[in-house]
Each structure stands twice: as structure tokens, then as C-alpha cells.
JSON list of C-alpha atoms in Angstrom, two decimals:
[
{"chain": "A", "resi": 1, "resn": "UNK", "atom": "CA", "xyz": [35.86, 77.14, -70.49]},
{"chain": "A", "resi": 2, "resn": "UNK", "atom": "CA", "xyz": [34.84, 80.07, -72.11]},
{"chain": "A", "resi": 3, "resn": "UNK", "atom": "CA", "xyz": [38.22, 81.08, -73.47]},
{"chain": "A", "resi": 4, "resn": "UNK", "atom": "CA", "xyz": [37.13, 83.66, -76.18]},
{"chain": "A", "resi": 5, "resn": "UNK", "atom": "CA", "xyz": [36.25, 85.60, -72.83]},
{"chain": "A", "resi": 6, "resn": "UNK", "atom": "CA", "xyz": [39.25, 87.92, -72.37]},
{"chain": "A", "resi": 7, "resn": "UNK", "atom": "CA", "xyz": [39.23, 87.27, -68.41]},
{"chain": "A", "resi": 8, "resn": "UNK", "atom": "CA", "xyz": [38.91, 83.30, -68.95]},
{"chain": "A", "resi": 9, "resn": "UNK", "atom": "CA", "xyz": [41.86, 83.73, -70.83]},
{"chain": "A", "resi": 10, "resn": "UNK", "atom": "CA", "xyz": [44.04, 84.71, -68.78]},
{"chain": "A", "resi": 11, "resn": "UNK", "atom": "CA", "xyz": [42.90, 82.42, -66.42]},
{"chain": "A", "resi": 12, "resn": "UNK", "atom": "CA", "xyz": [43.88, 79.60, -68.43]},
{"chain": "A", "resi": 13, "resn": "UNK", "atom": "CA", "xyz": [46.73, 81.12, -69.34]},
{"chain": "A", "resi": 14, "resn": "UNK", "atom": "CA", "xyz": [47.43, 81.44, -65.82]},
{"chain": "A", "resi": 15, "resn": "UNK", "atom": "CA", "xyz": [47.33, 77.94, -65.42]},
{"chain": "A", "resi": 16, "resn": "UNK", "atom": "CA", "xyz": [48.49, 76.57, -68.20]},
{"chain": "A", "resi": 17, "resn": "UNK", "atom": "CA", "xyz": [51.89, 78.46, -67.22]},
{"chain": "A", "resi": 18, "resn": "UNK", "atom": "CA", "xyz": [51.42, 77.33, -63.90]},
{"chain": "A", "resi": 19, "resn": "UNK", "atom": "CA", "xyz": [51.64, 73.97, -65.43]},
{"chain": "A", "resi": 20, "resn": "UNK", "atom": "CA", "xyz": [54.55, 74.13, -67.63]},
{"chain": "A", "resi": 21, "resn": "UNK", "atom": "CA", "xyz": [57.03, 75.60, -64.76]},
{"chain": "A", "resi": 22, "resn": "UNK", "atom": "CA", "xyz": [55.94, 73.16, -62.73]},
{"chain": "A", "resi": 23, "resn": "UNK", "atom": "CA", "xyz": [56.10, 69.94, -65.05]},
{"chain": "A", "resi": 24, "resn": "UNK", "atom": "CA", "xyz": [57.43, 67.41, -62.60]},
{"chain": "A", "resi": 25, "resn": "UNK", "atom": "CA", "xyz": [55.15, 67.56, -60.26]},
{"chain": "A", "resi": 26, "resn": "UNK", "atom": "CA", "xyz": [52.54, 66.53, -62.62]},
{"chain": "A", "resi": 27, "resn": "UNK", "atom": "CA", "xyz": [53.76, 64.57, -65.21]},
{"chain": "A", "resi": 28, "resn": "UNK", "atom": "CA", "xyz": [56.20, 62.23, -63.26]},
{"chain": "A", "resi": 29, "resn": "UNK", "atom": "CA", "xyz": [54.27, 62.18, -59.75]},
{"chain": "A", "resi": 30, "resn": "UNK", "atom": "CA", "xyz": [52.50, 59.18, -58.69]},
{"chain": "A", "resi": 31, "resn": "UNK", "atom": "CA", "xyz": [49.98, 58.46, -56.13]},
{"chain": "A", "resi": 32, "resn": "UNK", "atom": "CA", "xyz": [51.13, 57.73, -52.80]},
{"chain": "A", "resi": 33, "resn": "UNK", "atom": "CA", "xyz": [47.61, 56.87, -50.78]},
{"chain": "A", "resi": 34, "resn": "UNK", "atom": "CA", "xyz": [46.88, 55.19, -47.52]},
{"chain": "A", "resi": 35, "resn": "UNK", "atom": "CA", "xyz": [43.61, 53.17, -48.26]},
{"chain": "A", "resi": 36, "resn": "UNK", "atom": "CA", "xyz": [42.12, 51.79, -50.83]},
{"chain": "A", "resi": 37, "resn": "UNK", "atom": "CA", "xyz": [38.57, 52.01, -51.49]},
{"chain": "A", "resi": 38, "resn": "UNK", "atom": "CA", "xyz": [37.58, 48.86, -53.60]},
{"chain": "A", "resi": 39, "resn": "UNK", "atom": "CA", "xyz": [34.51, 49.62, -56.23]},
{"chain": "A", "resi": 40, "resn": "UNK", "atom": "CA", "xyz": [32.16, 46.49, -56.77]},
{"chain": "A", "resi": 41, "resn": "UNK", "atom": "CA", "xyz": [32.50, 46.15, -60.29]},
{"chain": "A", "resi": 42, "resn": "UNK", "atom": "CA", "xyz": [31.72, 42.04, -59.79]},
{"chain": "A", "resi": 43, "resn": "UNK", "atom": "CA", "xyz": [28.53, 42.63, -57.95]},
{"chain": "A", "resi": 44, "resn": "UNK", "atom": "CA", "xyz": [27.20, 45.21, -60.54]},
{"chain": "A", "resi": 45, "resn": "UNK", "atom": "CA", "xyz": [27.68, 42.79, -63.75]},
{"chain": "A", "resi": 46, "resn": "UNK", "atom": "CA", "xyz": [26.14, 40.33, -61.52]},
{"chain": "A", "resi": 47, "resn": "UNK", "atom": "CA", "xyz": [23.27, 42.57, -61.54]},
{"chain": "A", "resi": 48, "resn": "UNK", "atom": "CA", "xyz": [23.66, 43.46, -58.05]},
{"chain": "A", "resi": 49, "resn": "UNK", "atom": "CA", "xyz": [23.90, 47.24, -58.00]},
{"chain": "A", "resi": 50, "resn": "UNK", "atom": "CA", "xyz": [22.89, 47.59, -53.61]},
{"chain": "A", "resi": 51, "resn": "UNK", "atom": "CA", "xyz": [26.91, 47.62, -53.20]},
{"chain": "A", "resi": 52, "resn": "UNK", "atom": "CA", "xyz": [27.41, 50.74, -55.46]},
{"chain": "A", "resi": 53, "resn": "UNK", "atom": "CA", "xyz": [25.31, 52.67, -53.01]},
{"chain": "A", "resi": 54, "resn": "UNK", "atom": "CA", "xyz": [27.64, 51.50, -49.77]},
{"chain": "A", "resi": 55, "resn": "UNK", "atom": "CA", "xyz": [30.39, 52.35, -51.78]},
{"chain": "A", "resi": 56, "resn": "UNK", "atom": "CA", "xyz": [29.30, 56.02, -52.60]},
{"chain": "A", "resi": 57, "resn": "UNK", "atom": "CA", "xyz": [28.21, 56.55, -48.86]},
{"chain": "A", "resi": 58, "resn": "UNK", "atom": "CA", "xyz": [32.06, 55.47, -48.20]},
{"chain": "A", "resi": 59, "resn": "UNK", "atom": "CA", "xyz": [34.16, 57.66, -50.67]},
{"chain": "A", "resi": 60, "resn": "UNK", "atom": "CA", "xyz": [31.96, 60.47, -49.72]},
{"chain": "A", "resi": 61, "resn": "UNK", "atom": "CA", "xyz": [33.00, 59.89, -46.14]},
{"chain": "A", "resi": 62, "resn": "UNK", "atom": "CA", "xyz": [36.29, 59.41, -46.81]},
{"chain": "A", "resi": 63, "resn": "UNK", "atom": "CA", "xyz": [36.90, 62.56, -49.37]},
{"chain": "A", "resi": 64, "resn": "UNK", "atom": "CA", "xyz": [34.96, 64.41, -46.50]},
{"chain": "A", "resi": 65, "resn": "UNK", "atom": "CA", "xyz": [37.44, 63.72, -43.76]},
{"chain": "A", "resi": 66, "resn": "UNK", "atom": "CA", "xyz": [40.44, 64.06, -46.54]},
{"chain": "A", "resi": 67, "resn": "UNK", "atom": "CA", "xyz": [41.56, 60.58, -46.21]},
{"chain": "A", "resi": 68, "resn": "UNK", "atom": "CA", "xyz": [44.00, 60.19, -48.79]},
{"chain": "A", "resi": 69, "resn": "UNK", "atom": "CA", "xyz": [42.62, 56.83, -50.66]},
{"chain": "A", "resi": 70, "resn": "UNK", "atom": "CA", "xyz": [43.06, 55.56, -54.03]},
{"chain": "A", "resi": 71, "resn": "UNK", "atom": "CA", "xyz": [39.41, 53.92, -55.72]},
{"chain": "A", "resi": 72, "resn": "UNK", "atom": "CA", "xyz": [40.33, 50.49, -57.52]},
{"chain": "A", "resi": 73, "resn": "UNK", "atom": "CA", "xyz": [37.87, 48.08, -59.04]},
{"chain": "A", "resi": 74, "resn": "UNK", "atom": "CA", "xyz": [37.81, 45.16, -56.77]},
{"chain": "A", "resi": 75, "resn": "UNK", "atom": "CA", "xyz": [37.86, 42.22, -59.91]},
{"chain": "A", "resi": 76, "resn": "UNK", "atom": "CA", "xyz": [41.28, 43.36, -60.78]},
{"chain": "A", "resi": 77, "resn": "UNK", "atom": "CA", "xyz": [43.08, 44.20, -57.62]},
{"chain": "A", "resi": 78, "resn": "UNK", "atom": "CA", "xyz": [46.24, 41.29, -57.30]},
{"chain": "A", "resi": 79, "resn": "UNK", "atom": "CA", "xyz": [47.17, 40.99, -53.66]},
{"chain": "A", "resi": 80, "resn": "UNK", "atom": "CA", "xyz": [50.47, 42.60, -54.61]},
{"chain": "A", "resi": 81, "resn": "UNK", "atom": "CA", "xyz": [48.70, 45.87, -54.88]},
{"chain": "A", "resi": 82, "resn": "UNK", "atom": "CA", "xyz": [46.28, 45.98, -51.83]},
{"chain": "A", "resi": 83, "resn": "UNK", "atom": "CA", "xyz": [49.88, 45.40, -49.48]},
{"chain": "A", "resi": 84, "resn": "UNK", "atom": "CA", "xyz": [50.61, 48.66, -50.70]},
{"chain": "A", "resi": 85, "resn": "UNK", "atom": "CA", "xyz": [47.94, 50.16, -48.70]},
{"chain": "A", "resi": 86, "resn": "UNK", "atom": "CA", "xyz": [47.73, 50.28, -45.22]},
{"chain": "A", "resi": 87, "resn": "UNK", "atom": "CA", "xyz": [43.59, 49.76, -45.22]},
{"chain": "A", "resi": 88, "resn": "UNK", "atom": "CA", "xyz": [41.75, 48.44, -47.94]},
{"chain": "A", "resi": 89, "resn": "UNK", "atom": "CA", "xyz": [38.04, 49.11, -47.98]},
{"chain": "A", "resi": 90, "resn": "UNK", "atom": "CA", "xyz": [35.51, 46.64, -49.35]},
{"chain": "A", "resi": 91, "resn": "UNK", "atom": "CA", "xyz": [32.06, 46.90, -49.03]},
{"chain": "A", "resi": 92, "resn": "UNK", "atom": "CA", "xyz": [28.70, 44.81, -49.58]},
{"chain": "A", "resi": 93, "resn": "UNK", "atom": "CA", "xyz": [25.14, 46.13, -49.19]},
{"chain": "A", "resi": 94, "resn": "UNK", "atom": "CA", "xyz": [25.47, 44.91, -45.92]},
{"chain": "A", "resi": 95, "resn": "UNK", "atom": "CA", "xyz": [28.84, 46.36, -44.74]},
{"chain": "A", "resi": 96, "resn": "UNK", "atom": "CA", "xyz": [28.84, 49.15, -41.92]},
{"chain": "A", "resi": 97, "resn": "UNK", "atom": "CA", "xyz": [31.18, 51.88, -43.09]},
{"chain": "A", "resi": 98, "resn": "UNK", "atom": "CA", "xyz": [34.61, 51.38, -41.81]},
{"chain": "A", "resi": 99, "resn": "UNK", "atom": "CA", "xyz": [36.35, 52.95, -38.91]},
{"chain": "A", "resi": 100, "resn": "UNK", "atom": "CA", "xyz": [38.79, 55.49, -40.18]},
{"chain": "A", "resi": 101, "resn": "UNK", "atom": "CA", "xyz": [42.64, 54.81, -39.01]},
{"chain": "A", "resi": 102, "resn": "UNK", "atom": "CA", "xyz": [43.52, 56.40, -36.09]},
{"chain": "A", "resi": 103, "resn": "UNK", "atom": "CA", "xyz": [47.10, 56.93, -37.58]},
{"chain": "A", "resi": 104, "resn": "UNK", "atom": "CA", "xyz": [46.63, 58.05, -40.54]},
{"chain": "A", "resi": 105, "resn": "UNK", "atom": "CA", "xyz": [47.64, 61.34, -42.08]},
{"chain": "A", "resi": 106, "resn": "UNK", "atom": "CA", "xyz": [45.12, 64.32, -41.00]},
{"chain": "A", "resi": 107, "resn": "UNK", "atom": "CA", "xyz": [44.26, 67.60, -42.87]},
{"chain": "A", "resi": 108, "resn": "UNK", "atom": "CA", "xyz": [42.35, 69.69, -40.57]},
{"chain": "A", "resi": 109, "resn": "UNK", "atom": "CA", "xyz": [40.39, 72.19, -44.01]},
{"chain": "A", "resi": 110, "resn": "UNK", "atom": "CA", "xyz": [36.80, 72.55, -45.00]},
{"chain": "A", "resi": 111, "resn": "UNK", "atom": "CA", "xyz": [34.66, 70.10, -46.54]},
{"chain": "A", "resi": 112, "resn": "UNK", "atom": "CA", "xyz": [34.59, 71.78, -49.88]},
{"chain": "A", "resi": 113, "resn": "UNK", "atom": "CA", "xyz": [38.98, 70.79, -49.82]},
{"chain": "A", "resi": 114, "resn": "UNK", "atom": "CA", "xyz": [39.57, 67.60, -51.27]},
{"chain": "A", "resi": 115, "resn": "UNK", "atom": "CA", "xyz": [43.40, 66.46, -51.10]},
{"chain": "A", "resi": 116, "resn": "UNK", "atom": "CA", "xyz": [45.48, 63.57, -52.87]},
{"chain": "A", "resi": 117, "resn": "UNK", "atom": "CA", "xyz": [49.09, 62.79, -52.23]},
{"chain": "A", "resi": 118, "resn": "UNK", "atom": "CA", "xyz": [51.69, 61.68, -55.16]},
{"chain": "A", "resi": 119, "resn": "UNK", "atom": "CA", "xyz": [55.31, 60.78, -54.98]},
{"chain": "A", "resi": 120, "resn": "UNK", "atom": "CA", "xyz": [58.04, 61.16, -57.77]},
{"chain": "A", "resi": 121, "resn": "UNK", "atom": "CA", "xyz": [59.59, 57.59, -58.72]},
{"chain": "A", "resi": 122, "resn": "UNK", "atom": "CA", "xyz": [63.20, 58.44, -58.77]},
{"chain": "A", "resi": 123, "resn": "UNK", "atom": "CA", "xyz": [63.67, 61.30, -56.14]},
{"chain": "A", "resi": 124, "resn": "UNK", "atom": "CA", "xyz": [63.02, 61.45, -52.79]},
{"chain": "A", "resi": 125, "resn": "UNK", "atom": "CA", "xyz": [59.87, 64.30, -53.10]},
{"chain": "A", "resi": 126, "resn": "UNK", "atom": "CA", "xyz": [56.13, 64.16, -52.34]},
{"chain": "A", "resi": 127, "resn": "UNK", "atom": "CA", "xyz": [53.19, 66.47, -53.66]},
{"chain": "A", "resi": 128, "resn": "UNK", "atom": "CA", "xyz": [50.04, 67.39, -51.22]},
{"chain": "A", "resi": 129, "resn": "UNK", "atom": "CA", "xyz": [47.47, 68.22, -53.70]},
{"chain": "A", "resi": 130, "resn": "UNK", "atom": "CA", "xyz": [44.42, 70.66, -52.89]},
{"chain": "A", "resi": 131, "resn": "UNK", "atom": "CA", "xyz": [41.56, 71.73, -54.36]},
{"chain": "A", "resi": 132, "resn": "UNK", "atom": "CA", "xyz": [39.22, 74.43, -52.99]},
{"chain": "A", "resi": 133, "resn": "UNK", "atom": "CA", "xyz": [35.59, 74.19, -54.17]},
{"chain": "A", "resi": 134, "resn": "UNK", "atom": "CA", "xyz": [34.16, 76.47, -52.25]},
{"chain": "A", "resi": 135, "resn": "UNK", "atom": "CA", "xyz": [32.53, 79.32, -54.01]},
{"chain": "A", "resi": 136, "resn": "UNK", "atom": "CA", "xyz": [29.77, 82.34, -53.62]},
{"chain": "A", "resi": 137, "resn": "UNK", "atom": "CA", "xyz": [26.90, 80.49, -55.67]},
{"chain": "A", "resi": 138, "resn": "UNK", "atom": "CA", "xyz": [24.96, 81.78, -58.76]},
{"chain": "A", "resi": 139, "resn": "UNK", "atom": "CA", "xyz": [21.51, 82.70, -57.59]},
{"chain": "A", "resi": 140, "resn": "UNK", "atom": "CA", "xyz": [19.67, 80.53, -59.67]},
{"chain": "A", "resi": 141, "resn": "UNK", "atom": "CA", "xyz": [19.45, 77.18, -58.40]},
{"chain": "A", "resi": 142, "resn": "UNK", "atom": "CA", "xyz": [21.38, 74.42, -59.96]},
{"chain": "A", "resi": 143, "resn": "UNK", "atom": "CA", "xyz": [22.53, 77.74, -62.17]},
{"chain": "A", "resi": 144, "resn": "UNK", "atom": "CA", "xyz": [26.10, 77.24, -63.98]},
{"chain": "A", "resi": 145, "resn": "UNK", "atom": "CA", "xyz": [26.47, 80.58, -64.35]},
{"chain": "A", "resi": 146, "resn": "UNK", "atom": "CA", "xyz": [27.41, 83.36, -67.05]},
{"chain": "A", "resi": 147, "resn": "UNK", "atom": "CA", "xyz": [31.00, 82.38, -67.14]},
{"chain": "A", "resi": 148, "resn": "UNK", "atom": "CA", "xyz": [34.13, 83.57, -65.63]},
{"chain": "A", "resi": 149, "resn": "UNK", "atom": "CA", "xyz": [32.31, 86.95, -63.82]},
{"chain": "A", "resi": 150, "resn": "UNK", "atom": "CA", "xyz": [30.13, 84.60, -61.58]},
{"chain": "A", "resi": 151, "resn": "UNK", "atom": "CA", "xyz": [33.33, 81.87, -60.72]},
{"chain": "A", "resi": 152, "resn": "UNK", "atom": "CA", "xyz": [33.66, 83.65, -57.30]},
{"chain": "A", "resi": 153, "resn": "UNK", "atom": "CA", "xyz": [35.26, 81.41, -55.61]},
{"chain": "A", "resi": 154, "resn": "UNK", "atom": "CA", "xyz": [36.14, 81.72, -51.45]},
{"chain": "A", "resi": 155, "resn": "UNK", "atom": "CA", "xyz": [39.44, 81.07, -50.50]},
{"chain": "A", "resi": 156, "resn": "UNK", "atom": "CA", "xyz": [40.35, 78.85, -47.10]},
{"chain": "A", "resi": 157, "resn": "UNK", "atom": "CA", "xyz": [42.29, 80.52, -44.21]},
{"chain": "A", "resi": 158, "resn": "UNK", "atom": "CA", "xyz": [45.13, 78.17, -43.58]},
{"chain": "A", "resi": 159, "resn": "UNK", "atom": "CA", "xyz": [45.08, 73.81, -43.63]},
{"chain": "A", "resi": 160, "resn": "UNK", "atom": "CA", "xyz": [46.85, 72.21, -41.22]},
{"chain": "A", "resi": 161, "resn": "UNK", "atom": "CA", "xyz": [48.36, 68.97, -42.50]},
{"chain": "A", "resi": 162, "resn": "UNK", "atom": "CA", "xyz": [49.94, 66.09, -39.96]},
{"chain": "A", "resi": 163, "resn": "UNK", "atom": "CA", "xyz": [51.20, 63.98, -42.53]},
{"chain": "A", "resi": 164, "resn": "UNK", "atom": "CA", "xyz": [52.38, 60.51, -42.17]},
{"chain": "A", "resi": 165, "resn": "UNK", "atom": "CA", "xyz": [55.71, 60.01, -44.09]},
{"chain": "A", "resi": 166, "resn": "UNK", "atom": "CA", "xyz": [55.79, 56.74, -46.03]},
{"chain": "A", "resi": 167, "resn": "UNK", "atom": "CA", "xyz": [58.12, 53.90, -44.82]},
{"chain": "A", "resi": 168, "resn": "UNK", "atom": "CA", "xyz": [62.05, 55.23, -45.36]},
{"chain": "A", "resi": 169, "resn": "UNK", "atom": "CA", "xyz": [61.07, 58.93, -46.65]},
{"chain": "A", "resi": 170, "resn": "UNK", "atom": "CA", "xyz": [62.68, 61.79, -44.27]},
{"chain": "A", "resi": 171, "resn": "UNK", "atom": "CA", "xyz": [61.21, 65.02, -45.43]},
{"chain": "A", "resi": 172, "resn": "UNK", "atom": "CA", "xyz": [63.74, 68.52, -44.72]},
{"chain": "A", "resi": 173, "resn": "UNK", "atom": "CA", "xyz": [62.17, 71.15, -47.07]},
{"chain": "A", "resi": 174, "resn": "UNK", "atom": "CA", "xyz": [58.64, 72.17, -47.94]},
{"chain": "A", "resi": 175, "resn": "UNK", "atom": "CA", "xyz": [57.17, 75.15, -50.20]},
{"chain": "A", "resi": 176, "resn": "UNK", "atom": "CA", "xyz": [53.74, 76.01, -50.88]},
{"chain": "A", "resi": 177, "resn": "UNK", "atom": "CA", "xyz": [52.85, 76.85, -55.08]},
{"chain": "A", "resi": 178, "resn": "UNK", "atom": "CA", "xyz": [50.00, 78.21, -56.34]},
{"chain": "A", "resi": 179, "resn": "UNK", "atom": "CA", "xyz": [49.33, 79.51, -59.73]},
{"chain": "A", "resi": 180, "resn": "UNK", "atom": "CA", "xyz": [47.89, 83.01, -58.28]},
{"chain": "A", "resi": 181, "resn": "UNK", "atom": "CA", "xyz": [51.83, 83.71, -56.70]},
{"chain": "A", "resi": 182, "resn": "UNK", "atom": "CA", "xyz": [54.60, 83.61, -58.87]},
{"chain": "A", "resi": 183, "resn": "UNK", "atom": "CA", "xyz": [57.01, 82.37, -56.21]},
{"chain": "A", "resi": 184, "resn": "UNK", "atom": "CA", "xyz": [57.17, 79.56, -54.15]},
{"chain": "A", "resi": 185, "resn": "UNK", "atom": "CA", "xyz": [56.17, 80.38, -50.20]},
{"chain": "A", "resi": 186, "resn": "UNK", "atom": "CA", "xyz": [58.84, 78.22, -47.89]},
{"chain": "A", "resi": 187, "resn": "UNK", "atom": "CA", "xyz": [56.85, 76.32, -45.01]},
{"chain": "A", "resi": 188, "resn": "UNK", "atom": "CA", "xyz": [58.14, 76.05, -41.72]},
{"chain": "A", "resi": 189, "resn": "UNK", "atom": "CA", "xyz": [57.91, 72.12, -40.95]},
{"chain": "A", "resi": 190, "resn": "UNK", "atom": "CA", "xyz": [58.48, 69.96, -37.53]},
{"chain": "A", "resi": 191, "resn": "UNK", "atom": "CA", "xyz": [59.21, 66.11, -38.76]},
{"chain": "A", "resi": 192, "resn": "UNK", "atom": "CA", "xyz": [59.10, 63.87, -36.03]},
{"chain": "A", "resi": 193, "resn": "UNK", "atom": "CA", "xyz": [58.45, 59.91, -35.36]},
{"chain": "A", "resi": 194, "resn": "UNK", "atom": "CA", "xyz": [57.56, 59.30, -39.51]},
{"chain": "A", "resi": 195, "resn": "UNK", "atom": "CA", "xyz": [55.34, 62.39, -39.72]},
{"chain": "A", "resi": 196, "resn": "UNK", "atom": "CA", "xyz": [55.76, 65.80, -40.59]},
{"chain": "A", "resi": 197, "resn": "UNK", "atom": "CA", "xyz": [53.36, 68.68, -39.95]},
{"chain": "A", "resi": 198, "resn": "UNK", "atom": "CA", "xyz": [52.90, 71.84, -41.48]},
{"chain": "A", "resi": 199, "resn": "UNK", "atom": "CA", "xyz": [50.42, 74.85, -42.10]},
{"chain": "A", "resi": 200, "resn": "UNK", "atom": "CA", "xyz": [48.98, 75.74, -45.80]},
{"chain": "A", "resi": 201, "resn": "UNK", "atom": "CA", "xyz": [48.22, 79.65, -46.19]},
{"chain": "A", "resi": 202, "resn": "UNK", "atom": "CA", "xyz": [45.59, 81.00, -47.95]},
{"chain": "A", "resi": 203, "resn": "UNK", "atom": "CA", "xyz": [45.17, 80.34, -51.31]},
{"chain": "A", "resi": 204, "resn": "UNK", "atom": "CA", "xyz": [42.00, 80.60, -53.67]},
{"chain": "A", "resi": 205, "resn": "UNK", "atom": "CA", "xyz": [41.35, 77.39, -55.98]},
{"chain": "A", "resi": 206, "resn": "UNK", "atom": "CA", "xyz": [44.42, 75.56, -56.18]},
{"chain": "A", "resi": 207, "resn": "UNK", "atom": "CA", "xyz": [47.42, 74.80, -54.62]},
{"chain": "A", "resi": 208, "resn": "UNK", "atom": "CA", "xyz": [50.49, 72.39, -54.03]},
{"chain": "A", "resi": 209, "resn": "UNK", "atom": "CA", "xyz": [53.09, 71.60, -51.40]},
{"chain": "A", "resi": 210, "resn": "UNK", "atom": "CA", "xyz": [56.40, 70.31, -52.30]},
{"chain": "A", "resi": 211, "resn": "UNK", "atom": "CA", "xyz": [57.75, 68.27, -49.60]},
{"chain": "A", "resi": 212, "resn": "UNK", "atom": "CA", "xyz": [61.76, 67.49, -50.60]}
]
């Protein structure tokens, strides 16, 4: 980032405040993911790189339909760790992409949203990450752009999230933080049968809900 830019600045500095106020939700979080995509590493130093390309066709499908899904390199992945997850995908040149769970948690946003889902160790508090990518282009193709005056990017609407509560975890509380508002927005939420739902409002780039 350009931050001898006045206006990148204090965008970082935006976020870099956002950051430090917010400290556990980064630093402490873990991930907390239904499925588990597994990446071939022993068929590529086997030479066998067909695999890789079944396994990029599947993590784009799965970041497109926000499946919240770790990636783990399938030579080191103890049996231990793939109980964890309730679908573990693993996939040769030959493999048909999997069906998606019908279960599983859903996040109705645009394409250009990716989500991830994290869970603090000690307390009983999850973190729906989201990322907005969408943007109004430089006009010059494959163009990065002058800098912070052509980052334009489009904020979404609203997500709504039906999320599926892990095993034990009853949710009460939730509050929407972005670094663009200086306070926390409370979220109405309906938790019911292991799942609570719940709408995002707008926000621009980033944003994170704190389920408690």
C-alpha cells in the first residue's frame, strides 16, 4: 500500500485501529469450518499434477457458494483431524466434484463475498468473517490502478447468514463491526434447532459478526 499517500494513510490507519480495539477476535480466534478440502500434495511429488486441477475446480466451487472449509494437505492429515469436520473432500483427476451438504451453514451474498468462521478457545464466542471484493474496475485491463483514488470498491446490500451452531454452542448475542463505524451495530438473531440466523447490513470491504 501506498502509505506516503495521505488518503492510504488513513486508510491503514483506519484499520490498523480497527485491529487493535478489536484484538481478540483476531489474535486468539481459531477456525471453526465444516469441510475440509484435502490438497494433493502426494500426487504432485509423484509427478502427477491432473489432481491439482480437480482440486482448484473444487475450492472455487466451494468459496463460490461460501462453504465454510478449511484446505489441508492430504499427506499430513491424522484421522484425528478429518473427525473434526463434518465432510472431508478428496479429489483425484478422476473425481466428480462433490455434492455440497444439504445442512450445512448458508450465506445467501454475492460471489465477490468470501466468508470463514473462527471460534475463541476459552469462551463461548464465534467470528463470521467477510470480505467484499467487489469493486468499480480500472479501465485498463488487468490495470492495478493509480492507488487509493481508483480502490472504488461496491458495497453489498445485506447477507443473510443461517448458520449452523457447532455441537454444545448456544449463541444469545450478536453485533456486526466494521472498521468504517466506530460502534458495534446489535443484530437481531432467531436461534433455533443448533442454528442461528441473522441479517448483515451494508458494509463496504470488511466486516465481522460477533456471535456471544
Amino acid at each position: 500500500t501506498r502509505f506516503k499517500d495521505p488518503q492510504a494513510r488513513t486508510e491503514i490507519a483506519r484499520y490498523y485501529q480497527f485491529l487493535k480495539r478489536h484484538d481478540d477476535l483476531f489474535r486468539w480466534h481459531q477456525p471453526q469450518h465444516e469441510s475440509l478440502l484435502l490438497f494433493p500434495r502426494k500426487a504432485i511429488h509423484n509427478g502427477d499434477l491432473k489432481p491439482l486441477v480437480r482440486f482448484r475446480e473444487a475450492g472455487g466451487r466451494l468459496l463460490d457458494d461460501h462453504v465454510l472449509f478449511d484446505i489441508k494437505p492430504d499427506d499430513s492429515v491424522a484421522p484425528e483431524i478429518a473427525a473434526r469436520y463434518r465432510q472431508v473432500v478428496a479429489l483425484d483427476a478422476e473425481t466428480p466434484l462433490p455434492d455440497l451438504l444439504t445442512d450445512r451453514s448458508h450465506i445467501a451474498a454475492p460471489k465477490t463475498v468470501r466468508a470463514s468462521l473462527s471460534k475463541h478457545p476459552q469462551r463461548n464466542e464465534l467470528a463470521l468473517h467477510l470480505v467484499n471484493y467487489n469493486r468499480t474496475e480500472p479501465k485498463e485491463k488487468h490495470s492495478a490502478g493509480r492507488g487509493i483514488q481508483d480502490e472504488q470498491p461496491i458495497p453489498v446490500e445485506e447477507v443473510r447468514v443461517d448458520l449452523r451452531l457447532p455441537d454444545g454452542l448456544t449463541i444469545s448475542t450478536a453485533e456486526f463491526l466494521t472498521p468504517e463505524q466506530p460502534e458495534p451495530t446489535k443484530l437481531t438473531c432467531d436461534v433455533s434447532n443448533g442454528r442461528v440466523q441473522f441479517v448483515v447490513p451494508k458494509f463496504l470491504v470488511y466486516g465481522v459478526v460477533r456471535l456471544r
